[in-house]
Short mmCIF file of C-alpha atoms and ligand atoms in Angstrom, two decimals:
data_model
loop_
_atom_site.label_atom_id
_atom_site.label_comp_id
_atom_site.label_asym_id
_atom_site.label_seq_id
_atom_site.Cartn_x
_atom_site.Cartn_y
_atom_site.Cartn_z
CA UNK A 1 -43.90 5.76 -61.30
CA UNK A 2 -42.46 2.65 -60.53
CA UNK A 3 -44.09 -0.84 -59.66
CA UNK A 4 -46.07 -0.85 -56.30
CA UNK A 5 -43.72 -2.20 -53.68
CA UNK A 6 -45.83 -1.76 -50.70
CA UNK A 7 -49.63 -1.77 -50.19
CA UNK A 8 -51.22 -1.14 -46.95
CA UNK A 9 -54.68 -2.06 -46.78
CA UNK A 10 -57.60 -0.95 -44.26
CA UNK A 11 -55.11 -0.88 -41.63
CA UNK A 12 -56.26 -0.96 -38.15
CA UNK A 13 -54.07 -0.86 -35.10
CA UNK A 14 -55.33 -0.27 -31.65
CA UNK A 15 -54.11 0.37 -28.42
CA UNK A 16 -56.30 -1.74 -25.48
CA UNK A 17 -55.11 0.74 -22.70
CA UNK A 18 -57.09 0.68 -19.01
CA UNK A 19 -59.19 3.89 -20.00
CA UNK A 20 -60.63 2.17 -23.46
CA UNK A 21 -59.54 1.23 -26.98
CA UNK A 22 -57.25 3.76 -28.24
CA UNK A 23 -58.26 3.20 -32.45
CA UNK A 24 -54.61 4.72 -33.21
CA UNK A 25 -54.67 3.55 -36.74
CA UNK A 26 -57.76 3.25 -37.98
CA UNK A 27 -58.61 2.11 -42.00
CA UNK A 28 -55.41 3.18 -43.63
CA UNK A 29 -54.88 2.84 -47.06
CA UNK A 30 -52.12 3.80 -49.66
CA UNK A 31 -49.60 2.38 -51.96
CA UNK A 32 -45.91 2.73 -51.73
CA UNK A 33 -43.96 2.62 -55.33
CA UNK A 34 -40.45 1.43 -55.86
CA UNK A 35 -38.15 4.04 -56.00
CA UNK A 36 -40.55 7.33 -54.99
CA UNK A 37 -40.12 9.44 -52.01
CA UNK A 38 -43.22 9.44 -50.38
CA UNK A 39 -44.64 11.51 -47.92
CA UNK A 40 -46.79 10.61 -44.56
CA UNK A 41 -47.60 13.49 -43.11
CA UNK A 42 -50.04 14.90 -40.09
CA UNK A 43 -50.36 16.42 -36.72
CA UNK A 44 -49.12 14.75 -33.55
CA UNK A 45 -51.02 11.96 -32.71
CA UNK A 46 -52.47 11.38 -36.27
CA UNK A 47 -50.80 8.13 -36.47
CA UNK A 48 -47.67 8.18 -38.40
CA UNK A 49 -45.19 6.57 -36.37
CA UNK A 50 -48.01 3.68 -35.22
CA UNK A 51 -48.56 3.04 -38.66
CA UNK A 52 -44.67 2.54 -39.49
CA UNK A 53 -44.43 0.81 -36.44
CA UNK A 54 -47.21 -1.52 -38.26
CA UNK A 55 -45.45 -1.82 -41.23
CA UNK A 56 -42.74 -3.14 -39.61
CA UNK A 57 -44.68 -5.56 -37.25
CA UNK A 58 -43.02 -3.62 -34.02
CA UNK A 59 -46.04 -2.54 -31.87
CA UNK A 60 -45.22 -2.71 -28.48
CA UNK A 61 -47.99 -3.82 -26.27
CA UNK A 62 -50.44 -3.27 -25.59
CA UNK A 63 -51.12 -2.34 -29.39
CA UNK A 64 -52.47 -4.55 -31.66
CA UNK A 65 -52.93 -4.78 -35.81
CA UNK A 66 -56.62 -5.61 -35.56
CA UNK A 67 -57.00 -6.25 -39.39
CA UNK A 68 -55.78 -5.07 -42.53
CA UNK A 69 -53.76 -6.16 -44.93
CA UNK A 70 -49.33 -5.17 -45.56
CA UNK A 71 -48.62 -6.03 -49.01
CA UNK A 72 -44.82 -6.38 -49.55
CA UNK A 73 -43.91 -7.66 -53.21
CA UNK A 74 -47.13 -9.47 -53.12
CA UNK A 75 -46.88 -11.14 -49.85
CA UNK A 76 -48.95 -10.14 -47.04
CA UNK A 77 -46.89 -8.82 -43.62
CA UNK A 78 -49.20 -9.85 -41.35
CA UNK A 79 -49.60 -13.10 -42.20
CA UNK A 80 -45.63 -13.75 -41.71
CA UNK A 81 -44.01 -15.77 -38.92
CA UNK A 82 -41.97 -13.74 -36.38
CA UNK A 83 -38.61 -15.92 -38.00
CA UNK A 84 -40.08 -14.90 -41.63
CA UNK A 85 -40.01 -11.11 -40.41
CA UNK A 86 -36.93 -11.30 -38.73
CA UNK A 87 -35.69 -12.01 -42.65
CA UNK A 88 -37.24 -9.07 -43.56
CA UNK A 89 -36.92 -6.44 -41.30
CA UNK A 90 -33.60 -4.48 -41.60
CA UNK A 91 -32.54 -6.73 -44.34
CA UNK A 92 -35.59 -5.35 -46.72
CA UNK A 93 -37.51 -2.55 -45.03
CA UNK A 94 -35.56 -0.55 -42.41
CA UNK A 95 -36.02 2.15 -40.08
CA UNK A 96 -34.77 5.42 -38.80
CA UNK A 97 -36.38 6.81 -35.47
CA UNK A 98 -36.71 10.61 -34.50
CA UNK A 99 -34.20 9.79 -31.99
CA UNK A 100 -30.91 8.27 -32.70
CA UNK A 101 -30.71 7.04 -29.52
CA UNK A 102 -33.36 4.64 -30.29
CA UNK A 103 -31.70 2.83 -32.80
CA UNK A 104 -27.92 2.74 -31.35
CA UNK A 105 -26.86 0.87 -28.27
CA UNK A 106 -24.52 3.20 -25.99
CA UNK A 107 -22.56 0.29 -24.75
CA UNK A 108 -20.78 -0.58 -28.17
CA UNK A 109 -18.75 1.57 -30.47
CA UNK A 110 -19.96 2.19 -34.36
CA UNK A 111 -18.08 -0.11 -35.62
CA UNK A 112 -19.52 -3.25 -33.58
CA UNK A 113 -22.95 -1.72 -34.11
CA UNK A 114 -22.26 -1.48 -37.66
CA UNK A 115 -21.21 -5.12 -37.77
CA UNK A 116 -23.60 -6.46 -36.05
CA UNK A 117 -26.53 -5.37 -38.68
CA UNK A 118 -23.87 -6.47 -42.07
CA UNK A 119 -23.17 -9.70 -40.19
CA UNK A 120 -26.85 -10.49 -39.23
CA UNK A 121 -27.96 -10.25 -43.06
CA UNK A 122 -24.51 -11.82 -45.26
CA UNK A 123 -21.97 -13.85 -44.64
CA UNK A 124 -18.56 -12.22 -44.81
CA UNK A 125 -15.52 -11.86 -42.89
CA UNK A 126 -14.64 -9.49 -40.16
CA UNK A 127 -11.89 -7.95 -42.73
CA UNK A 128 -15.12 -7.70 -45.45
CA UNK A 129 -17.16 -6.43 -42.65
CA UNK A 130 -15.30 -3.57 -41.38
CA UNK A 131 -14.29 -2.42 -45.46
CA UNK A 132 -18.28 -2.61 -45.36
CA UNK A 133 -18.50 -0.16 -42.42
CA UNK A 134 -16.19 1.89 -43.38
CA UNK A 135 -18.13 2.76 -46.83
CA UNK A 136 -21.45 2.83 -44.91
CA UNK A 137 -20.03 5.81 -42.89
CA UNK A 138 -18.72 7.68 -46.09
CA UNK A 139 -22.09 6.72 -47.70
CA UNK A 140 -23.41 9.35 -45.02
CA UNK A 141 -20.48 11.76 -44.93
CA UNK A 142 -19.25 11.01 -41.35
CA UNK A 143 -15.83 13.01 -41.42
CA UNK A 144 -12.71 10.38 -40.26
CA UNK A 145 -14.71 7.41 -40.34
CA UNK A 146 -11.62 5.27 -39.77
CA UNK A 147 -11.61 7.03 -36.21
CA UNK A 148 -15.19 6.99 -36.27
CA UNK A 149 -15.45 3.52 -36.16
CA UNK A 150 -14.08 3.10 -32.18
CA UNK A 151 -16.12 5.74 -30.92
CA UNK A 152 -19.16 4.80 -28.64
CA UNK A 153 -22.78 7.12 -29.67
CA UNK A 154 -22.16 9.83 -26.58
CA UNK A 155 -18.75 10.49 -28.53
CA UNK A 156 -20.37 11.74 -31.31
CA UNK A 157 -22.56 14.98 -31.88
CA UNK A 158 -26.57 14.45 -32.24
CA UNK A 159 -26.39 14.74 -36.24
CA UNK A 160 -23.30 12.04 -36.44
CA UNK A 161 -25.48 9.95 -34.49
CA UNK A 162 -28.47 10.43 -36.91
CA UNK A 163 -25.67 9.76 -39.57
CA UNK A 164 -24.75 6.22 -37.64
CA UNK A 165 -28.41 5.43 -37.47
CA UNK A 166 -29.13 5.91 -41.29
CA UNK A 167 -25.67 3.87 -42.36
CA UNK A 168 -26.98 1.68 -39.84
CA UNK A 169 -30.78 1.09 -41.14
CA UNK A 170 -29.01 1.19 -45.17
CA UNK A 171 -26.62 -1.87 -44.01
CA UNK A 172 -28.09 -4.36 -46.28
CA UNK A 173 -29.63 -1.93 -48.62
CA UNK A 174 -32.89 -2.33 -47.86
CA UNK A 175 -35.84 -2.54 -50.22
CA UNK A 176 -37.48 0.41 -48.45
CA UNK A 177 -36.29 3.42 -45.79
CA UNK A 178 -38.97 4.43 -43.31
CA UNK A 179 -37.26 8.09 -41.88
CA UNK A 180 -39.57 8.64 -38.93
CA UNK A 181 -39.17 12.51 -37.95
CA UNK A 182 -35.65 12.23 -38.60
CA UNK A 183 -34.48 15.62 -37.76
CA UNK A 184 -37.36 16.54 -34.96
CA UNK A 185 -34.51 16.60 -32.32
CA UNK A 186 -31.74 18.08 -34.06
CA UNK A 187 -30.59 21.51 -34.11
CA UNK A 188 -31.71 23.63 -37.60
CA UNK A 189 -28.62 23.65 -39.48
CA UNK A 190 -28.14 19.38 -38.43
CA UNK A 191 -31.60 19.02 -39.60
CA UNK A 192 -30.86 20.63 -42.91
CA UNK A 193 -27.71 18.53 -43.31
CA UNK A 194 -29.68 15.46 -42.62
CA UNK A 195 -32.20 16.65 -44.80
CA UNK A 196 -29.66 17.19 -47.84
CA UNK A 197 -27.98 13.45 -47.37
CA UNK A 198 -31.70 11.71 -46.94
CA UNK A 199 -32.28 13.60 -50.32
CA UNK A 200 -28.93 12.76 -51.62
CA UNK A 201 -28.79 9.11 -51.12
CA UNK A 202 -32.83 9.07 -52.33
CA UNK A 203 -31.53 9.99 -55.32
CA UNK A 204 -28.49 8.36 -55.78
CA UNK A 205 -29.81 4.88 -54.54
CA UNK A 206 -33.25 5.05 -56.36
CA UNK A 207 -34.39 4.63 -52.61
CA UNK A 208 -37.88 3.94 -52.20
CA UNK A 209 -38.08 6.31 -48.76
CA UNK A 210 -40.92 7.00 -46.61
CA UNK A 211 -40.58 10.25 -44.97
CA UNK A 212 -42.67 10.67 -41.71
CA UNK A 213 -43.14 14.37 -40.70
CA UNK A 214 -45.35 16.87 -39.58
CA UNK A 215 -43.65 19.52 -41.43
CA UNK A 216 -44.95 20.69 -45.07
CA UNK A 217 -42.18 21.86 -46.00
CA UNK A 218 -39.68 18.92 -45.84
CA UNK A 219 -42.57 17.40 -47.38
CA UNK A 220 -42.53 19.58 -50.34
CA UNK A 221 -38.74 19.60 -50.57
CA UNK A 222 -38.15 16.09 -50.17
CA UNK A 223 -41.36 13.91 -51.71
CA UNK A 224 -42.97 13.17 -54.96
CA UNK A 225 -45.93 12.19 -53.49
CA UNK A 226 -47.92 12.77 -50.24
CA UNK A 227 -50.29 10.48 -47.77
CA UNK A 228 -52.24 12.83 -45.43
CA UNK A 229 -53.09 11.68 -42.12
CA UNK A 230 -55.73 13.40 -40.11
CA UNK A 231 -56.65 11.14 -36.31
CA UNK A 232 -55.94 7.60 -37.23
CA UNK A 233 -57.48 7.84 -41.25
CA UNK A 234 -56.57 8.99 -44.65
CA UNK A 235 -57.64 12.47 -45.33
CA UNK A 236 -55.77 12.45 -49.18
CA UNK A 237 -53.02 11.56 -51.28
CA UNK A 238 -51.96 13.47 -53.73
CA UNK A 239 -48.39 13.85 -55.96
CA UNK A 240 -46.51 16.46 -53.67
CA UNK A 241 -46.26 19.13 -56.64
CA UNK A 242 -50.78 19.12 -57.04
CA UNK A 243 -51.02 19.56 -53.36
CA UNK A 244 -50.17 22.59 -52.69
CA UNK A 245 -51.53 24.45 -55.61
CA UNK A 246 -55.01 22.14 -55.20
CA UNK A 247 -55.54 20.51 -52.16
CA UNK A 248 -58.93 18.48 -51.64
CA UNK A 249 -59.41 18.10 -48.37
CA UNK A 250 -60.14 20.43 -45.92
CA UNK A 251 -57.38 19.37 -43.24
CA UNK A 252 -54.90 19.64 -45.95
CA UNK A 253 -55.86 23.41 -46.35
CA UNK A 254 -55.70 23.63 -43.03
CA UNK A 255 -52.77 22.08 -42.03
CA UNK A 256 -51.12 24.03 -45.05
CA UNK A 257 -52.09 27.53 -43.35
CA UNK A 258 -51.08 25.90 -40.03
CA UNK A 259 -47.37 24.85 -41.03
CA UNK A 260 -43.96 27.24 -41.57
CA UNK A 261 -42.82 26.53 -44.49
CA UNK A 262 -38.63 27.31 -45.67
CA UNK A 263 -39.85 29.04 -48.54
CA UNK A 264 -42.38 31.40 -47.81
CA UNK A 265 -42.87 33.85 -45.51
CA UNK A 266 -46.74 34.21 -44.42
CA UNK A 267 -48.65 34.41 -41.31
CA UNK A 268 -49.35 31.44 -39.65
CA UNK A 269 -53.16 30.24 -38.35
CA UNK A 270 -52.91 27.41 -36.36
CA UNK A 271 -55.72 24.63 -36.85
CA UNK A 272 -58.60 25.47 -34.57
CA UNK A 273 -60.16 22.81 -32.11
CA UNK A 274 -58.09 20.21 -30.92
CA UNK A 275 -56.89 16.61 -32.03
CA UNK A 276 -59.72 14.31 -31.14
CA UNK A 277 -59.90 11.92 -28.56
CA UNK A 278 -59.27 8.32 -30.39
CA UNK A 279 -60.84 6.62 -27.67
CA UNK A 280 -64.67 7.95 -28.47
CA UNK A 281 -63.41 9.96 -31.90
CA UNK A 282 -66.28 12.30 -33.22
CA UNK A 283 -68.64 10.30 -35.71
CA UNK A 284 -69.25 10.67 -39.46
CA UNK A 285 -65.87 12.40 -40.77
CA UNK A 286 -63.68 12.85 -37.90
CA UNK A 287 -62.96 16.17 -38.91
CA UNK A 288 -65.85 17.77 -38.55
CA UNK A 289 -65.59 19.30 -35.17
CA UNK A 290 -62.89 21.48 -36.35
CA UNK A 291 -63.75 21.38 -40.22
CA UNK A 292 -65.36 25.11 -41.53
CA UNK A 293 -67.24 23.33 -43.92
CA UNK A 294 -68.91 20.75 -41.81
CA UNK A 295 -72.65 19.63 -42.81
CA UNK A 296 -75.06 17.05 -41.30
CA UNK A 297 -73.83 14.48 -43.57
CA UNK A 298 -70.17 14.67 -42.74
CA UNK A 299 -71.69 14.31 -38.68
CA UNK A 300 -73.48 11.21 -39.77
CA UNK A 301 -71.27 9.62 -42.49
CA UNK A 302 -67.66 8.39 -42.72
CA UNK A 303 -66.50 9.80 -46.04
CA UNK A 304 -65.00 6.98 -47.70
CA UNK A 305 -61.74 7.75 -49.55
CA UNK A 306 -62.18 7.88 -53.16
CA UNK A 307 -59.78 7.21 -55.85
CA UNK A 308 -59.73 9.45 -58.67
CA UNK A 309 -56.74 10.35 -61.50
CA UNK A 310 -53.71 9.20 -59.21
CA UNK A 311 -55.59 11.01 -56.32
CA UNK A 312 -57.50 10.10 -53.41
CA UNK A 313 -59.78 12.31 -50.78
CA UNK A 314 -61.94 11.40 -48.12
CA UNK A 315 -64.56 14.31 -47.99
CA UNK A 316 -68.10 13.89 -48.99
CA UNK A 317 -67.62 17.80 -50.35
CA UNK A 318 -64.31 17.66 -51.82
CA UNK A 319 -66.03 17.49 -55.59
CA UNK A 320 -68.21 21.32 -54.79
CA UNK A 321 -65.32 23.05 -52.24
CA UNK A 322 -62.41 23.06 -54.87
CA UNK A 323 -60.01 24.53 -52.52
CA UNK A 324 -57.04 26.22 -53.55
CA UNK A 325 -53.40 27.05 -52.14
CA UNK A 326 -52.44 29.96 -52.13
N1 ATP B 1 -48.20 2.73 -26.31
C1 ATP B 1 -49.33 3.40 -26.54
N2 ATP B 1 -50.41 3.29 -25.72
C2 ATP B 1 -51.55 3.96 -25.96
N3 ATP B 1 -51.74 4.78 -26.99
C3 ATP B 1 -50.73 4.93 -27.84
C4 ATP B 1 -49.47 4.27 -27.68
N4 ATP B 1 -48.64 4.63 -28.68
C5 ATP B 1 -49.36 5.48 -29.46
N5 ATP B 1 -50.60 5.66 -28.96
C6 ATP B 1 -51.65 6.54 -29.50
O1 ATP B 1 -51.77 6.35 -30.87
C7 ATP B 1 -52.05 7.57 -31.53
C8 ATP B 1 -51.14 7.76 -32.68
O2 ATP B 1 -49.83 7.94 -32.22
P1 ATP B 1 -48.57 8.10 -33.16
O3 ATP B 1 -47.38 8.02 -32.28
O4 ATP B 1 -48.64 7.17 -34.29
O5 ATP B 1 -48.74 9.58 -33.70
P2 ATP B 1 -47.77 10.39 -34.66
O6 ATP B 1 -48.58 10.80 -35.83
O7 ATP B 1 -46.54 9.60 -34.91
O8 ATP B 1 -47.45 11.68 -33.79
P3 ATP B 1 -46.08 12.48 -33.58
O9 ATP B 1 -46.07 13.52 -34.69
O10 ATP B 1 -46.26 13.12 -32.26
O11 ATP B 1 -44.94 11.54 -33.65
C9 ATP B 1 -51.97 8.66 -30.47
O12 ATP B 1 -53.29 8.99 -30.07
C10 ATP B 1 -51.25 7.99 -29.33
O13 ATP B 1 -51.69 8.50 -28.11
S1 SF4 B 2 -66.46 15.35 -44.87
FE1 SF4 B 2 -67.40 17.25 -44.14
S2 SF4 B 2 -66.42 17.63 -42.14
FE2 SF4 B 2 -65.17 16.14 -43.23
S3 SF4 B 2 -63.64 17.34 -44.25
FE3 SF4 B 2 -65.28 17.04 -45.73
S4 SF4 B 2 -66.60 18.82 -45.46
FE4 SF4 B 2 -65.26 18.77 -43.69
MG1 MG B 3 -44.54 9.86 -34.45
#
């Protein structure tokens, strides 16, 4: 494992919305190491994409970072100027959004979007900037990129867009990728293409990625180590390959039934009960409405997560249930 790059800390990030507090993100812990493909995974709503959205100090109103701590090379995020982040964003922790669209302006063509990220970050020539462009789109296997380069993101299919949007966000080669659902809105065979270059340039760059998903497979086909989310909180962490064959929590079991995964074949049970409300979320472990193991403790006692051989669980049973994958 390499050095810890990134260290969120008892993150909390809430939304102050007209019907109450929305405690999106509530306590999150876990460390990010240079060079590993990490995992963040969870239902919808668990808090993934608010807690990149943290990480990169981008949480539109009316959300807030309450308290915590975002340990970056041993500074602290949160206690950065806006000018100080502009430095850092894109230029050492970048993003890729679920949908392209998100990240590219329709109004200029790929090469002025291109340029517009190299430029903001080094100080070359139009001549260096476009030789730069052009290698960012064969970094990401965009077919013609010569041609490429004039079109404008309608001109180009869904996955070349995702393509644009990664050469984009690896511009200034970036420290860390955050790849928030990066294939949720392509078609299967895009998604797997996507899937194969994110893995590809992981590899090849010694990227430090964090891949957002809800999806247990890509998880296991793409990590080396996993943070499970479950409502706004930590449920585990765990290196991708003990996981499956030993999870700890109960919502990993669960959400292990509840999720296809590429290579196997079984019958799926979705996760009874529903995602709680984070407005008034159920006390104790916020689990335990929908946990088959529940007890009065867990009702009247937030598990704290506990750290134990390159592990960590938040279940005041984890210790007597030793659950097992299948
Ligand atoms: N602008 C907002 N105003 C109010 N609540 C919000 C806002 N954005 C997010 N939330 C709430 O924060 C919680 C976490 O949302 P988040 O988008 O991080 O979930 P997620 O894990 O990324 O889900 P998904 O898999 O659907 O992308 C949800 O309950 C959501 O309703
Ligand atoms: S603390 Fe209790 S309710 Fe929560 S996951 Fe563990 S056993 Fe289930
Ligand atoms: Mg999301």
């Amino acid at each position: 494992m390499g050095e810890e790059i990134l260290r969120v800390e008892n993150l909390k990030t809430y939304f102050f919305t007209e019907a109450g507090v929305v405690k999106a993100v509530d306590g999150v812990s876990f460390s990010v190491y240079e060079g590993e493909p990490l995992g963040i995974v969870g239902e919808t709503g668990s808090g993934k994409t608010v807690t990149s959205l943290s990480i990169m100090r981008i949480v539109p109103p009316p959300g807030k970072i309450i308290s915590g701590r975002i340990i970056y090379r041993g500074e602290d995020l949160l206690e950065k100027s806006e000018d100080e982040m502009r430095k850092i964003r894109g230029k050492k922790i970048a993003i890729v959004f679920q949908d392209p669209n998100s990240s590219l302006d329709p109004l200029f063509t790929v090469e002025s979007q291109l340029n517009e990220v190299i430029m903001a970050h080094l100080k070359v020539t139009k001549q260096e900037a476009r030789n730069r462009a052009l290698e960012l789109l064969k970094m990401v296997r965009i077919p013609d990129p010569e041609a490429r380069l004039k079109a404008y993101p309608h001109e180009l299919s869904g996955g070349m867009r995702q393509r644009v949007a990664i050469a984009r966000a690896l511009a200034n080669e970036p420290d860390i990728l955050i790849a928030d659902e990066p294939t949720t809105n392509l078609d299967v065979t895009i998604q797997a293409q996507i899937i194969e270059l994110l893995k590809e340039l992981q590899s090849k760059l010694k990227m430090t990625l964090i891949m957002i998903t809800h999806d247990m497979g890509l998880v296991a086909e793409t990590t080396k180590r996993v943070v499970v989310l479950y409502a706004g909180s930590v449920a585990e962490i765990a290196p991708t390959n003990e996981i499956f064959k030993s999870m700890r929590h109960p919502y990993t079991a669960a959400l292990l039934k509840a999720v296809p995964r590429i290579d196997r074949r079984k019958e799926l049970k979705p996760i009874p009960g529903s995602i709680p409300n984070l407005i008034d979320p159920p006390s104790g472990c916020r689990f335990h409405p929908r946990c088959p193991y529940v007890i009065q403790r867990c009702i009247e006692e937030v598990p704290e997560l506990e750290f134990t051989d390159q592990r960590a669980v938040a279940c005041h049973r984890w210790k007597e249930l030793s659950l097992k994958g299948e």
